[in-house]
Amino acid sequence: KKLKGHSDADVALHALTDAILGALCEGDIGTHFPPSDPQWKGALSDQFLVFAKDRVLKRDGKIVHVDVTIICENPKIGPHREIMVTRMAEILNIQSSRVSIKATTSERLGFTGREEGIAAHAVATILIPSE
């Protein structure tokens, strides 16, 4: 199975990008990378996360901690967790001990329970100097 999306459909990186942009009060991923713009068709989601990270750095800020929860029946996230943590930490240039990835199911309810898609929530803690 493969996820369908305008970009590469990496729901975890999209949620994390939105969390960082939200913490900055700078809109969401669709504000900066609209799906109506063909240049983002098939784009790799790590570039969106780099953009969000760079927005933090532009304001002399620091990403302190990120936490992602992936909601799906399949695939099982556990076997991939460490690779995902390492990659997110690498993209954000933070220690892997500052990246939390969790997974849960929706107990077979809704579109995630029927394995029609995957959902994700993310929280980002950032420090921005007083403006």
Rosetta silent file (secondary structure, phi, psi, omega in degrees, C-alpha in Angstrom):
SEQUENCE: KKLKGHSDADVALHALTDAILGALCEGDIGTHFPPSDPQWKGALSDQFLVFAKDRVLKRDGKIVHVDVTIICENPKIGPHREIMVTRMAEILNIQSSRVSIKATTSERLGFTGREEGIAAHAVATILIPSE
SCORE:     score description
SCORE:     0.000 S_00000001
   1 L     0.000  149.569  179.658    0.000    0.000    0.000 S_00000001
   2 L  -137.131  140.949  177.135    1.093    3.538   -0.673 S_00000001
   3 L   -77.050  145.850  177.088   -0.269    6.834    0.627 S_00000001
   4 L  -104.417  135.829  177.365   -1.639    9.304   -1.885 S_00000001
   5 L  -166.791  167.646  179.335   -0.840   12.967   -1.555 S_00000001
   6 L   -66.912  -42.972  175.177    0.241   15.990   -3.535 S_00000001
   7 L   -94.529 -145.508 -179.850    3.786   15.660   -2.192 S_00000001
   8 L   -81.916   -0.086  173.759    5.282   12.377   -0.945 S_00000001
   9 L    64.718   32.942  176.277    2.495   12.139    1.687 S_00000001
  10 L   -80.395   94.842 -172.700    4.795   11.704    4.705 S_00000001
  11 H   -63.308  -32.834 -179.512    2.162   12.425    7.347 S_00000001
  12 H   -67.245  -47.469  179.463    4.656   12.467   10.236 S_00000001
  13 H   -67.953  -34.119  177.076    6.902   15.096    8.643 S_00000001
  14 H   -65.122  -45.291  179.697    3.877   17.128    7.543 S_00000001
  15 H   -62.734  -40.425  179.776    2.459   17.134   11.079 S_00000001
  16 H   -68.664  -39.223  175.553    5.821   18.124   12.513 S_00000001
  17 H   -59.767  -45.879  177.910    6.245   20.891    9.945 S_00000001
  18 H   -62.203  -38.384 -179.919    2.799   22.210   10.903 S_00000001
  19 H   -63.622  -42.766  179.849    3.672   22.022   14.607 S_00000001
  20 H   -68.755  -46.490  178.355    6.806   24.120   14.137 S_00000001
  21 H   -62.024  -37.826  177.347    5.090   26.641   11.866 S_00000001
  22 H   -64.484  -41.709  178.402    2.213   26.810   14.349 S_00000001
  23 H   -62.841  -28.643  177.509    4.584   27.446   17.243 S_00000001
  24 L   -85.507   -7.432 -173.483    5.979   30.333   15.205 S_00000001
  25 L    58.691   43.392 -178.708    2.448   31.587   14.386 S_00000001
  26 L  -120.625   39.580  175.674    3.379   31.393   10.710 S_00000001
  27 L    78.910 -151.865 -178.821    0.480   29.450    9.261 S_00000001
  28 L  -135.083 -177.631 -175.186    0.675   25.858    8.147 S_00000001
  29 H   -59.667  -37.025  179.882    2.298   23.745    5.490 S_00000001
  30 H   -68.485  -25.831  176.514   -0.436   24.610    2.966 S_00000001
  31 H   -65.538  -42.203 -174.920    0.207   28.327    3.461 S_00000001
  32 H   -92.090  -27.135 -177.041    3.821   27.971    2.375 S_00000001
  33 L  -133.801   69.318 -173.729    3.507   24.984    0.006 S_00000001
  34 L   -61.971  136.563  178.466   -0.007   25.084   -1.473 S_00000001
  35 L   -65.567  -14.823  176.519   -1.192   21.850   -3.066 S_00000001
  36 L   -76.649  -11.040 -179.634   -2.554   23.953   -5.921 S_00000001
  37 L   -92.300  114.977 -175.248    1.052   24.769   -6.907 S_00000001
  38 H   -62.786  -18.489 -179.115    2.351   22.071   -9.272 S_00000001
  39 H   -66.215  -18.516 -179.682    5.969   22.600   -8.191 S_00000001
  40 H   -94.907    0.596  177.931    5.214   20.694   -4.947 S_00000001
  41 L   -61.292  120.132  178.939    3.781   17.648   -6.757 S_00000001
  42 L    74.915    7.874 -177.779    5.770   14.655   -5.506 S_00000001
  43 L   -64.237  147.988  176.025    8.043   16.860   -3.363 S_00000001
  44 L   -76.933  132.225 -175.223    9.957   15.236   -0.522 S_00000001
  45 L   -68.840  -19.584  178.792    8.538   16.249    2.843 S_00000001
  46 H   -63.643  -27.846  178.069   11.935   16.674    4.432 S_00000001
  47 H   -69.116  -29.779  176.092   12.324   19.930    2.490 S_00000001
  48 H   -68.975  -40.606  179.048    9.180   21.261    4.193 S_00000001
  49 H   -67.587  -38.766  175.578   10.621   20.377    7.597 S_00000001
  50 H   -61.491  -41.987  177.577   13.934   22.041    6.703 S_00000001
  51 H   -57.876  -47.508  179.965   11.971   25.156    5.719 S_00000001
  52 H   -62.811  -44.152  177.551   10.200   25.202    9.105 S_00000001
  53 H   -58.123  -45.189 -179.439   13.502   24.647   10.937 S_00000001
  54 H   -63.915  -31.603  175.990   15.084   27.498    8.981 S_00000001
  55 H   -64.823  -38.157  176.341   12.171   29.783    9.957 S_00000001
  56 H   -64.518  -49.196 -178.264   13.005   29.088   13.616 S_00000001
  57 H   -62.931  -34.620  178.905   16.708   29.771   13.036 S_00000001
  58 H   -60.370  -28.965  178.956   15.895   32.977   11.116 S_00000001
  59 L   -97.134   20.912 -179.034   14.337   34.283   14.331 S_00000001
  60 L    57.369   30.500 -178.810   17.420   33.224   16.335 S_00000001
  61 L   -94.568 -179.676 -177.752   15.316   30.458   17.847 S_00000001
  62 E  -143.354  135.078  173.224   16.009   26.917   18.860 S_00000001
  63 E   -85.962  118.490 -174.738   13.997   23.725   18.517 S_00000001
  64 E   -91.345  -43.115 -174.058   14.064   22.166   21.972 S_00000001
  65 E  -159.704  143.987  173.275   11.888   19.064   21.588 S_00000001
  66 E  -131.381  147.689 -177.662    9.505   17.493   19.104 S_00000001
  67 E  -139.408  123.683 -177.875    6.876   14.833   19.674 S_00000001
  68 E  -122.855  133.777  172.838    4.993   12.999   16.929 S_00000001
  69 E  -117.199  124.458  179.723    2.117   10.551   17.300 S_00000001
  70 E  -104.972  131.372 -176.314    1.240    8.460   14.270 S_00000001
  71 E  -113.469  109.822  179.886   -2.244    6.950   14.147 S_00000001
  72 L  -164.642  156.315  173.120   -2.577    3.853   11.987 S_00000001
  73 L   -82.882  -43.054  178.910   -3.361    0.155   12.061 S_00000001
  74 L  -145.452  148.431    1.097   -0.579   -0.624    9.594 S_00000001
  75 L   -75.576  163.095  174.615    2.289   -0.409    9.036 S_00000001
  76 L   -72.467  131.257 -174.715    3.561   -1.042   12.533 S_00000001
  77 L   -83.036  -32.277 -176.229    5.757    1.893   13.521 S_00000001
  78 H   -45.137  -49.801 -178.795    7.845    0.157   16.207 S_00000001
  79 H   -65.170  -16.480 -177.089   10.285   -1.537   13.818 S_00000001
  80 H  -108.196   -6.907 -171.781   10.927    1.808   12.083 S_00000001
  81 H   -54.015  -51.488 -175.773   10.924    4.116   15.111 S_00000001
  82 H   -62.434  -39.209  177.540   14.680    4.444   15.639 S_00000001
  83 H   -64.627  -41.229  179.706   15.351    5.173   11.972 S_00000001
  84 H   -65.616  -43.643  178.392   12.586    7.782   12.005 S_00000001
  85 H   -59.997  -47.351 -179.252   13.905    9.393   15.197 S_00000001
  86 H   -60.415  -43.832 -178.364   17.420    9.524   13.768 S_00000001
  87 H   -67.297  -43.142  178.245   16.228   11.049   10.496 S_00000001
  88 H   -62.843  -42.721  178.779   14.044   13.703   12.162 S_00000001
  89 H   -61.916  -40.585  178.928   16.885   14.642   14.505 S_00000001
  90 H   -62.702  -47.670 -179.413   19.232   14.894   11.531 S_00000001
  91 H   -60.944  -42.412 -175.577   16.858   17.137    9.569 S_00000001
  92 H   -85.790   -8.015 -178.278   16.257   19.396   12.591 S_00000001
  93 L    57.779   46.985  175.191   19.898   19.329   13.697 S_00000001
  94 L  -129.774  165.653  178.851   18.965   18.326   17.257 S_00000001
  95 L   -67.693  145.344  179.542   19.890   15.356   19.423 S_00000001
  96 H   -63.585  -22.584  176.352   17.838   12.242   18.861 S_00000001
  97 H   -69.713   -7.039  178.302   17.030   12.298   22.578 S_00000001
  98 H  -100.715    6.530 -178.861   14.962   15.414   21.759 S_00000001
  99 E  -118.925  123.842  177.305   12.743   13.551   19.272 S_00000001
 100 E  -116.351  128.904  174.830    9.801   11.437   20.408 S_00000001
 101 E  -127.137  125.733  179.749    7.829    9.263   18.019 S_00000001
 102 E  -125.731  161.099  176.456    4.853    7.290   19.247 S_00000001
 103 E  -136.478  151.241  175.177    2.224    5.239   17.498 S_00000001
 104 E  -149.581  169.681  174.654   -1.305    4.243   18.284 S_00000001
 105 L  -113.224  172.275  173.765   -4.286    2.771   16.511 S_00000001
 106 L  -106.788   24.456  177.138   -7.860    3.939   16.349 S_00000001
 107 L    53.863   41.664  177.152   -9.068    0.474   17.370 S_00000001
 108 L    67.025   16.396  178.885  -10.283   -0.209   13.822 S_00000001
 109 L   -99.371  149.067  174.398  -12.566    2.863   13.874 S_00000001
 110 H    68.518 -171.269 -175.922  -12.730    5.519   11.169 S_00000001
 111 H   -64.414  -32.637  177.638  -10.571    5.831    8.058 S_00000001
 112 H   -71.657  -37.981  179.091   -7.392    4.945    9.951 S_00000001
 113 H   -66.536  -31.895  177.898   -9.052    1.893   11.476 S_00000001
 114 L   -84.962    2.953 -179.990  -10.203    0.733    8.066 S_00000001
 115 L    62.064   35.541  176.515   -6.600    1.221    6.842 S_00000001
 116 L   -93.280   -8.006 -179.695   -7.703    3.849    4.320 S_00000001
 117 L  -178.312  179.427  179.842   -5.113    6.333    5.552 S_00000001
 118 L  -128.189  144.063  175.780   -2.781    7.434    8.312 S_00000001
 119 E  -121.177  160.258  177.576   -3.076   10.411   10.639 S_00000001
 120 E  -150.888  146.672  172.917   -0.457   12.157   12.757 S_00000001
 121 E  -123.176  148.108  178.782   -0.294   14.778   15.478 S_00000001
 122 E  -145.691  151.213  175.504    2.830   16.646   16.467 S_00000001
 123 E  -130.484  138.268  177.217    3.990   19.132   19.070 S_00000001
 124 E  -126.445  130.611  173.929    7.129   21.236   18.856 S_00000001
 125 E  -102.137  122.471  179.889    8.730   23.116   21.709 S_00000001
 126 E  -128.795  154.427  173.182   10.777   26.055   20.486 S_00000001
 127 E  -115.720  127.630  177.104   12.559   28.932   22.158 S_00000001
 128 L  -124.029  128.164  177.610   12.483   32.326   20.497 S_00000001
 129 L   -58.168  153.030  178.242   14.299   35.286   22.048 S_00000001
 130 L   -54.849  138.337 -179.598   12.055   38.149   23.168 S_00000001
 131 L  -100.816    0.000    0.000   11.082   40.354   20.296 S_00000001
